[in-house]
Amino acid sequence: MSENLLNVNNLVVNFKMRSGEVTAINDISFSLLKGEKFGLVGESGAGKSVTGFSIIKLISKPGYIKSGEILFKNTDLAKLDYESIRKIRGNRISMIFQDPMMTLNPVLTIGTQMMETLMAHKNISKSEARKIAVEKLKKVHIPSPEKRLEQYPHEFSGGMRQRIIIAISLLTDPELIIADEPTTALDVTIQAEIMELLLQLCDSMGMGLILITHDLAVVSQVTDRMAVMYAGKIIEEGN
């Protein structure tokens, strides 16, 4: 029997406003098995992305986790301090964001960004980091990876940039990937390619996946289970 990788229990996330507090996530609970693909689906403003950000404590003020547990292999992420969560975020849990151009630094080469990410989490040399970066670019089918490390984000197409973001998320061999609308900014044909690639990588590397999207068709095709969110609540969950 598979063990639970993640348990979110009675999570409440509030935002402090001048007029008072607004509840963005209202007492939600769900779990994720090791290697499982789980979909969070709902309309814009339902609370999907806030849920994803909450798991890795990336909520900016005035937002904060008011109550609940986020158990990652029995460690409550909601209670961890900055240094402790930093060792998990981007290392054991990675996140893929909607727009690759908002994620990649336009003034740094792809290689610099990948190697800096690796060296921030692993005690390795620059040459070792470069070797791993090349390996991950190969995994996402980037041609001539050694050459591509020297290029800047604007030199890639949208689909190629998203492949690079996926490669960056794989650098530390995470146990869980949170993908927040990973194909929204791409053409329809490229969307299918990226989703297929992401699923293949999760299967081959044994990673869990939380897919955040508004597209019911995509979720029904690629996830093992899904939950529907509306107004900060999970209103339905099933296979």
PDB file of C-alpha atoms in Angstrom:
ATOM      1  CA  MET A   1       0.000   0.000   0.000  1.00  0.00           C
ATOM      2  CA  SER A   2       1.369   3.413  -0.983  1.00  0.00           C
ATOM      3  CA  GLU A   3       2.207   5.872   1.763  1.00  0.00           C
ATOM      4  CA  ASN A   4       0.843   9.384   1.886  1.00  0.00           C
ATOM      5  CA  LEU A   5       3.298  11.946   0.592  1.00  0.00           C
ATOM      6  CA  LEU A   6       1.159  14.937   1.553  1.00  0.00           C
ATOM      7  CA  ASN A   7      -1.780  15.515   3.888  1.00  0.00           C
ATOM      8  CA  VAL A   8      -3.503  18.893   3.956  1.00  0.00           C
ATOM      9  CA  ASN A   9      -5.835  19.040   6.954  1.00  0.00           C
ATOM     10  CA  ASN A  10      -8.408  21.783   7.635  1.00  0.00           C
ATOM     11  CA  LEU A  11      -6.300  24.478   5.959  1.00  0.00           C
ATOM     12  CA  VAL A  12      -7.488  28.069   6.384  1.00  0.00           C
ATOM     13  CA  VAL A  13      -5.714  30.961   4.649  1.00  0.00           C
ATOM     14  CA  ASN A  14      -6.737  34.557   5.343  1.00  0.00           C
ATOM     15  CA  PHE A  15      -5.780  37.937   3.922  1.00  0.00           C
ATOM     16  CA  LYS A  16      -5.709  40.952   6.216  1.00  0.00           C
ATOM     17  CA  MET A  17      -7.522  43.913   4.654  1.00  0.00           C
ATOM     18  CA  ARG A  18      -8.351  47.362   6.011  1.00  0.00           C
ATOM     19  CA  SER A  19     -11.978  46.349   6.308  1.00  0.00           C
ATOM     20  CA  GLY A  20     -11.084  43.123   8.119  1.00  0.00           C
ATOM     21  CA  GLU A  21      -9.917  39.637   7.244  1.00  0.00           C
ATOM     22  CA  VAL A  22     -10.943  37.822   4.068  1.00  0.00           C
ATOM     23  CA  THR A  23     -10.851  34.022   3.964  1.00  0.00           C
ATOM     24  CA  ALA A  24      -9.299  32.801   0.709  1.00  0.00           C
ATOM     25  CA  ILE A  25      -9.012  29.118   1.659  1.00  0.00           C
ATOM     26  CA  ASN A  26     -11.785  27.856   3.899  1.00  0.00           C
ATOM     27  CA  ASP A  27     -11.091  24.643   5.820  1.00  0.00           C
ATOM     28  CA  ILE A  28      -9.926  22.394   2.972  1.00  0.00           C
ATOM     29  CA  SER A  29      -8.465  18.903   3.331  1.00  0.00           C
ATOM     30  CA  PHE A  30      -6.947  16.505   0.807  1.00  0.00           C
ATOM     31  CA  SER A  31      -4.146  13.968   0.556  1.00  0.00           C
ATOM     32  CA  LEU A  32      -1.638  12.793  -2.027  1.00  0.00           C
ATOM     33  CA  LEU A  33      -0.071   9.355  -2.253  1.00  0.00           C
ATOM     34  CA  LYS A  34       3.556   8.869  -3.212  1.00  0.00           C
ATOM     35  CA  GLY A  35       3.784   9.050  -7.014  1.00  0.00           C
ATOM     36  CA  GLU A  36       0.122  10.041  -7.389  1.00  0.00           C
ATOM     37  CA  LYS A  37      -1.184  12.716  -9.779  1.00  0.00           C
ATOM     38  CA  PHE A  38      -3.813  14.937  -8.144  1.00  0.00           C
ATOM     39  CA  GLY A  39      -5.768  17.704  -9.848  1.00  0.00           C
ATOM     40  CA  LEU A  40      -7.070  20.912  -8.278  1.00  0.00           C
ATOM     41  CA  VAL A  41      -9.602  22.400 -10.660  1.00  0.00           C
ATOM     42  CA  GLY A  42     -11.867  25.436 -10.467  1.00  0.00           C
ATOM     43  CA  GLU A  43     -12.637  28.826 -11.933  1.00  0.00           C
ATOM     44  CA  SER A  44     -10.385  31.860 -11.522  1.00  0.00           C
ATOM     45  CA  GLY A  45     -10.449  33.077  -7.926  1.00  0.00           C
ATOM     46  CA  ALA A  46     -11.489  29.698  -6.514  1.00  0.00           C
ATOM     47  CA  GLY A  47      -8.319  29.472  -4.405  1.00  0.00           C
ATOM     48  CA  LYS A  48      -6.346  26.902  -6.388  1.00  0.00           C
ATOM     49  CA  SER A  49      -3.105  28.868  -6.693  1.00  0.00           C
ATOM     50  CA  VAL A  50      -3.305  30.115  -3.105  1.00  0.00           C
ATOM     51  CA  THR A  51      -3.534  26.478  -2.034  1.00  0.00           C
ATOM     52  CA  GLY A  52      -0.414  25.637  -4.042  1.00  0.00           C
ATOM     53  CA  PHE A  53       1.503  28.597  -2.661  1.00  0.00           C
ATOM     54  CA  SER A  54       0.384  27.692   0.871  1.00  0.00           C
ATOM     55  CA  ILE A  55       1.907  24.225   0.642  1.00  0.00           C
ATOM     56  CA  ILE A  56       5.387  25.708   0.181  1.00  0.00           C
ATOM     57  CA  LYS A  57       4.676  28.839   2.283  1.00  0.00           C
ATOM     58  CA  LEU A  58       5.013  31.277  -0.605  1.00  0.00           C
ATOM     59  CA  ILE A  59       2.026  33.404   0.356  1.00  0.00           C
ATOM     60  CA  SER A  60       2.917  37.084   0.396  1.00  0.00           C
ATOM     61  CA  LYS A  61       1.571  39.477   3.002  1.00  0.00           C
ATOM     62  CA  PRO A  62      -1.172  40.373   3.780  1.00  0.00           C
ATOM     63  CA  GLY A  63      -1.925  36.664   3.314  1.00  0.00           C
ATOM     64  CA  TYR A  64      -1.107  34.107   6.004  1.00  0.00           C
ATOM     65  CA  ILE A  65      -1.943  30.559   7.090  1.00  0.00           C
ATOM     66  CA  LYS A  66      -4.447  30.992   9.910  1.00  0.00           C
ATOM     67  CA  SER A  67      -4.887  27.343  10.862  1.00  0.00           C
ATOM     68  CA  GLY A  68      -4.581  23.768   9.682  1.00  0.00           C
ATOM     69  CA  GLU A  69      -1.811  21.304   8.886  1.00  0.00           C
ATOM     70  CA  ILE A  70       0.286  20.729   5.772  1.00  0.00           C
ATOM     71  CA  LEU A  71       1.971  17.410   6.484  1.00  0.00           C
ATOM     72  CA  PHE A  72       4.741  16.500   4.061  1.00  0.00           C
ATOM     73  CA  LYS A  73       5.908  13.053   5.124  1.00  0.00           C
ATOM     74  CA  ASN A  74       4.705  13.872   8.662  1.00  0.00           C
ATOM     75  CA  THR A  75       6.538  17.225   8.798  1.00  0.00           C
ATOM     76  CA  ASP A  76       4.073  20.097   9.283  1.00  0.00           C
ATOM     77  CA  LEU A  77       5.225  22.670   6.721  1.00  0.00           C
ATOM     78  CA  ALA A  78       2.808  25.259   8.118  1.00  0.00           C
ATOM     79  CA  LYS A  79       4.831  25.428  11.335  1.00  0.00           C
ATOM     80  CA  LEU A  80       8.329  25.608   9.807  1.00  0.00           C
ATOM     81  CA  ASP A  81      10.447  28.759   9.996  1.00  0.00           C
ATOM     82  CA  TYR A  82      12.025  30.381   6.918  1.00  0.00           C
ATOM     83  CA  GLU A  83      15.298  28.445   6.974  1.00  0.00           C
ATOM     84  CA  SER A  84      13.574  25.108   7.513  1.00  0.00           C
ATOM     85  CA  ILE A  85      11.018  25.555   4.710  1.00  0.00           C
ATOM     86  CA  ARG A  86      13.773  26.787   2.383  1.00  0.00           C
ATOM     87  CA  LYS A  87      15.484  23.391   2.688  1.00  0.00           C
ATOM     88  CA  ILE A  88      12.306  21.742   1.405  1.00  0.00           C
ATOM     89  CA  ARG A  89      11.010  24.338  -1.076  1.00  0.00           C
ATOM     90  CA  GLY A  90      12.789  24.037  -4.411  1.00  0.00           C
ATOM     91  CA  ASN A  91      14.525  20.926  -3.135  1.00  0.00           C
ATOM     92  CA  ARG A  92      12.088  18.188  -2.098  1.00  0.00           C
ATOM     93  CA  ILE A  93       9.070  20.115  -3.399  1.00  0.00           C
ATOM     94  CA  SER A  94       9.283  22.096  -6.651  1.00  0.00           C
ATOM     95  CA  MET A  95       6.755  24.422  -8.276  1.00  0.00           C
ATOM     96  CA  ILE A  96       6.135  25.167 -11.944  1.00  0.00           C
ATOM     97  CA  PHE A  97       4.508  28.550 -12.521  1.00  0.00           C
ATOM     98  CA  GLN A  98       2.137  29.751 -15.252  1.00  0.00           C
ATOM     99  CA  ASP A  99       4.377  32.089 -17.238  1.00  0.00           C
ATOM    100  CA  PRO A 100       7.994  31.023 -17.875  1.00  0.00           C
ATOM    101  CA  MET A 101       9.039  34.594 -18.708  1.00  0.00           C
ATOM    102  CA  MET A 102       7.955  35.662 -15.225  1.00  0.00           C
ATOM    103  CA  THR A 103       9.984  32.821 -13.697  1.00  0.00           C
ATOM    104  CA  LEU A 104      13.243  33.098 -15.636  1.00  0.00           C
ATOM    105  CA  ASN A 105      15.609  36.025 -15.064  1.00  0.00           C
ATOM    106  CA  PRO A 106      16.008  37.794 -18.444  1.00  0.00           C
ATOM    107  CA  VAL A 107      19.540  39.070 -17.708  1.00  0.00           C
ATOM    108  CA  LEU A 108      21.062  35.720 -16.699  1.00  0.00           C
ATOM    109  CA  THR A 109      21.874  32.779 -18.940  1.00  0.00           C
ATOM    110  CA  ILE A 110      19.914  29.571 -18.528  1.00  0.00           C
ATOM    111  CA  GLY A 111      23.074  27.860 -17.282  1.00  0.00           C
ATOM    112  CA  THR A 112      23.700  30.463 -14.589  1.00  0.00           C
ATOM    113  CA  GLN A 113      20.128  30.183 -13.319  1.00  0.00           C
ATOM    114  CA  MET A 114      20.183  26.397 -13.253  1.00  0.00           C
ATOM    115  CA  MET A 115      23.585  26.119 -11.596  1.00  0.00           C
ATOM    116  CA  GLU A 116      22.780  28.767  -8.962  1.00  0.00           C
ATOM    117  CA  THR A 117      19.577  26.909  -8.095  1.00  0.00           C
ATOM    118  CA  LEU A 118      21.466  23.646  -7.675  1.00  0.00           C
ATOM    119  CA  MET A 119      24.306  25.127  -5.653  1.00  0.00           C
ATOM    120  CA  ALA A 120      21.819  26.831  -3.316  1.00  0.00           C
ATOM    121  CA  HIS A 121      20.458  23.423  -2.305  1.00  0.00           C
ATOM    122  CA  LYS A 122      23.365  21.035  -2.804  1.00  0.00           C
ATOM    123  CA  ASN A 123      26.957  21.155  -1.611  1.00  0.00           C
ATOM    124  CA  ILE A 124      28.455  20.647  -5.069  1.00  0.00           C
ATOM    125  CA  SER A 125      30.995  22.357  -7.314  1.00  0.00           C
ATOM    126  CA  LYS A 126      30.156  24.522 -10.309  1.00  0.00           C
ATOM    127  CA  SER A 127      31.344  21.826 -12.717  1.00  0.00           C
ATOM    128  CA  GLU A 128      29.137  19.225 -11.021  1.00  0.00           C
ATOM    129  CA  ALA A 129      26.179  21.618 -11.160  1.00  0.00           C
ATOM    130  CA  ARG A 130      26.773  22.206 -14.854  1.00  0.00           C
ATOM    131  CA  LYS A 131      26.848  18.467 -15.531  1.00  0.00           C
ATOM    132  CA  ILE A 132      23.499  17.986 -13.750  1.00  0.00           C
ATOM    133  CA  ALA A 133      21.999  20.971 -15.614  1.00  0.00           C
ATOM    134  CA  VAL A 134      22.959  19.426 -18.959  1.00  0.00           C
ATOM    135  CA  GLU A 135      21.468  16.094 -17.877  1.00  0.00           C
ATOM    136  CA  LYS A 136      18.133  17.690 -16.915  1.00  0.00           C
ATOM    137  CA  LEU A 137      17.929  19.652 -20.190  1.00  0.00           C
ATOM    138  CA  LYS A 138      18.377  16.359 -22.014  1.00  0.00           C
ATOM    139  CA  LYS A 139      15.518  14.869 -19.961  1.00  0.00           C
ATOM    140  CA  VAL A 140      13.130  17.557 -21.245  1.00  0.00           C
ATOM    141  CA  HIS A 141      14.362  17.097 -24.833  1.00  0.00           C
ATOM    142  CA  ILE A 142      16.233  20.385 -25.250  1.00  0.00           C
ATOM    143  CA  PRO A 143      18.607  19.906 -28.221  1.00  0.00           C
ATOM    144  CA  SER A 144      22.313  20.817 -27.861  1.00  0.00           C
ATOM    145  CA  PRO A 145      22.002  21.323 -24.072  1.00  0.00           C
ATOM    146  CA  GLU A 146      25.641  22.392 -23.572  1.00  0.00           C
ATOM    147  CA  LYS A 147      25.153  25.229 -26.058  1.00  0.00           C
ATOM    148  CA  ARG A 148      21.741  26.169 -24.667  1.00  0.00           C
ATOM    149  CA  LEU A 149      23.198  26.765 -21.205  1.00  0.00           C
ATOM    150  CA  GLU A 150      24.943  29.849 -22.591  1.00  0.00           C
ATOM    151  CA  GLN A 151      21.760  31.373 -24.001  1.00  0.00           C
ATOM    152  CA  TYR A 152      19.270  33.816 -22.453  1.00  0.00           C
ATOM    153  CA  PRO A 153      15.515  33.246 -21.957  1.00  0.00           C
ATOM    154  CA  HIS A 154      14.484  35.527 -24.842  1.00  0.00           C
ATOM    155  CA  GLU A 155      16.359  33.266 -27.266  1.00  0.00           C
ATOM    156  CA  PHE A 156      13.872  30.436 -26.689  1.00  0.00           C
ATOM    157  CA  SER A 157      10.281  29.914 -27.819  1.00  0.00           C
ATOM    158  CA  GLY A 158       7.484  29.770 -25.240  1.00  0.00           C
ATOM    159  CA  GLY A 159       7.356  25.981 -25.353  1.00  0.00           C
ATOM    160  CA  MET A 160      11.126  25.687 -24.974  1.00  0.00           C
ATOM    161  CA  ARG A 161      11.090  28.098 -22.019  1.00  0.00           C
ATOM    162  CA  GLN A 162       8.478  25.975 -20.285  1.00  0.00           C
ATOM    163  CA  ARG A 163      10.621  22.891 -20.878  1.00  0.00           C
ATOM    164  CA  ILE A 164      13.496  24.751 -19.214  1.00  0.00           C
ATOM    165  CA  ILE A 165      11.255  25.587 -16.234  1.00  0.00           C
ATOM    166  CA  ILE A 166      10.413  21.894 -15.932  1.00  0.00           C
ATOM    167  CA  ALA A 167      14.131  21.048 -16.125  1.00  0.00           C
ATOM    168  CA  ILE A 168      14.829  23.533 -13.312  1.00  0.00           C
ATOM    169  CA  SER A 169      12.071  21.959 -11.204  1.00  0.00           C
ATOM    170  CA  LEU A 170      13.771  18.565 -11.657  1.00  0.00           C
ATOM    171  CA  LEU A 171      17.275  19.699 -10.675  1.00  0.00           C
ATOM    172  CA  THR A 172      17.091  18.408  -7.108  1.00  0.00           C
ATOM    173  CA  ASP A 173      15.072  15.260  -7.922  1.00  0.00           C
ATOM    174  CA  PRO A 174      12.036  16.404  -5.901  1.00  0.00           C
ATOM    175  CA  GLU A 175       9.418  14.099  -4.438  1.00  0.00           C
ATOM    176  CA  LEU A 176       6.545  16.441  -5.309  1.00  0.00           C
ATOM    177  CA  ILE A 177       5.898  18.921  -8.119  1.00  0.00           C
ATOM    178  CA  ILE A 178       3.163  21.549  -7.904  1.00  0.00           C
ATOM    179  CA  ALA A 179       2.282  22.691 -11.436  1.00  0.00           C
ATOM    180  CA  ASP A 180       0.211  25.902 -11.472  1.00  0.00           C
ATOM    181  CA  GLU A 181      -1.462  26.192 -14.908  1.00  0.00           C
ATOM    182  CA  PRO A 182       1.799  25.044 -16.545  1.00  0.00           C
ATOM    183  CA  THR A 183       0.540  25.339 -20.131  1.00  0.00           C
ATOM    184  CA  THR A 184      -1.813  28.347 -20.009  1.00  0.00           C
ATOM    185  CA  ALA A 185       0.552  30.722 -21.842  1.00  0.00           C
ATOM    186  CA  LEU A 186       1.249  28.237 -24.671  1.00  0.00           C
ATOM    187  CA  ASP A 187      -0.372  27.312 -27.984  1.00  0.00           C
ATOM    188  CA  VAL A 188      -2.807  24.389 -27.848  1.00  0.00           C
ATOM    189  CA  THR A 189      -0.504  21.988 -29.729  1.00  0.00           C
ATOM    190  CA  ILE A 190       2.427  22.853 -27.461  1.00  0.00           C
ATOM    191  CA  GLN A 191       0.224  22.448 -24.364  1.00  0.00           C
ATOM    192  CA  ALA A 192      -0.328  18.764 -25.148  1.00  0.00           C
ATOM    193  CA  GLU A 193       3.410  18.176 -25.668  1.00  0.00           C
ATOM    194  CA  ILE A 194       4.321  19.824 -22.355  1.00  0.00           C
ATOM    195  CA  MET A 195       1.666  17.924 -20.390  1.00  0.00           C
ATOM    196  CA  GLU A 196       2.755  14.609 -21.897  1.00  0.00           C
ATOM    197  CA  LEU A 197       6.390  15.383 -21.052  1.00  0.00           C
ATOM    198  CA  LEU A 198       5.520  16.318 -17.458  1.00  0.00           C
ATOM    199  CA  LEU A 199       3.535  13.121 -16.934  1.00  0.00           C
ATOM    200  CA  GLN A 200       6.295  10.946 -18.402  1.00  0.00           C
ATOM    201  CA  LEU A 201       8.848  12.539 -16.082  1.00  0.00           C
ATOM    202  CA  CYS A 202       6.627  12.070 -13.013  1.00  0.00           C
ATOM    203  CA  ASP A 203       6.178   8.394 -13.879  1.00  0.00           C
ATOM    204  CA  SER A 204       9.843   7.724 -14.629  1.00  0.00           C
ATOM    205  CA  MET A 205      11.102   9.566 -11.530  1.00  0.00           C
ATOM    206  CA  GLY A 206       8.331   8.457  -9.151  1.00  0.00           C
ATOM    207  CA  MET A 207       7.285  12.020  -8.295  1.00  0.00           C
ATOM    208  CA  GLY A 208       3.922  13.126  -6.965  1.00  0.00           C
ATOM    209  CA  LEU A 209       2.109  15.832  -8.954  1.00  0.00           C
ATOM    210  CA  ILE A 210      -0.450  18.446  -7.977  1.00  0.00           C
ATOM    211  CA  LEU A 211      -1.855  19.923 -11.187  1.00  0.00           C
ATOM    212  CA  ILE A 212      -3.631  23.252 -10.722  1.00  0.00           C
ATOM    213  CA  THR A 213      -5.871  24.198 -13.648  1.00  0.00           C
ATOM    214  CA  HIS A 214      -9.264  25.500 -14.750  1.00  0.00           C
ATOM    215  CA  ASP A 215      -9.478  22.866 -17.494  1.00  0.00           C
ATOM    216  CA  LEU A 216     -11.626  19.885 -16.481  1.00  0.00           C
ATOM    217  CA  ALA A 217     -10.786  18.009 -19.680  1.00  0.00           C
ATOM    218  CA  VAL A 218      -7.052  18.104 -18.974  1.00  0.00           C
ATOM    219  CA  VAL A 219      -7.475  17.018 -15.357  1.00  0.00           C
ATOM    220  CA  SER A 220      -9.762  14.125 -16.278  1.00  0.00           C
ATOM    221  CA  GLN A 221      -7.193  12.810 -18.760  1.00  0.00           C
ATOM    222  CA  VAL A 222      -3.973  13.104 -16.783  1.00  0.00           C
ATOM    223  CA  THR A 223      -4.684  12.800 -13.039  1.00  0.00           C
ATOM    224  CA  ASP A 224      -5.521   9.842 -10.797  1.00  0.00           C
ATOM    225  CA  ARG A 225      -7.841  11.901  -8.589  1.00  0.00           C
ATOM    226  CA  MET A 226      -9.163  15.436  -8.593  1.00  0.00           C
ATOM    227  CA  ALA A 227     -10.858  17.990  -6.374  1.00  0.00           C
ATOM    228  CA  VAL A 228     -13.112  20.813  -7.513  1.00  0.00           C
ATOM    229  CA  MET A 229     -12.667  24.147  -5.725  1.00  0.00           C
ATOM    230  CA  TYR A 230     -15.175  26.982  -5.505  1.00  0.00           C
ATOM    231  CA  ALA A 231     -14.963  30.126  -3.362  1.00  0.00           C
ATOM    232  CA  GLY A 232     -12.078  28.763  -1.312  1.00  0.00           C
ATOM    233  CA  LYS A 233     -13.667  25.394  -0.560  1.00  0.00           C
ATOM    234  CA  ILE A 234     -13.347  21.901  -1.976  1.00  0.00           C
ATOM    235  CA  ILE A 235     -16.898  21.089  -3.040  1.00  0.00           C
ATOM    236  CA  GLU A 236     -16.284  17.738  -4.724  1.00  0.00           C
ATOM    237  CA  GLU A 237     -13.535  15.119  -4.875  1.00  0.00           C
ATOM    238  CA  GLY A 238     -13.222  11.855  -6.750  1.00  0.00           C
ATOM    239  CA  ASN A 239     -11.327   9.608  -9.147  1.00  0.00           C
TER     240      ASN A 239
END
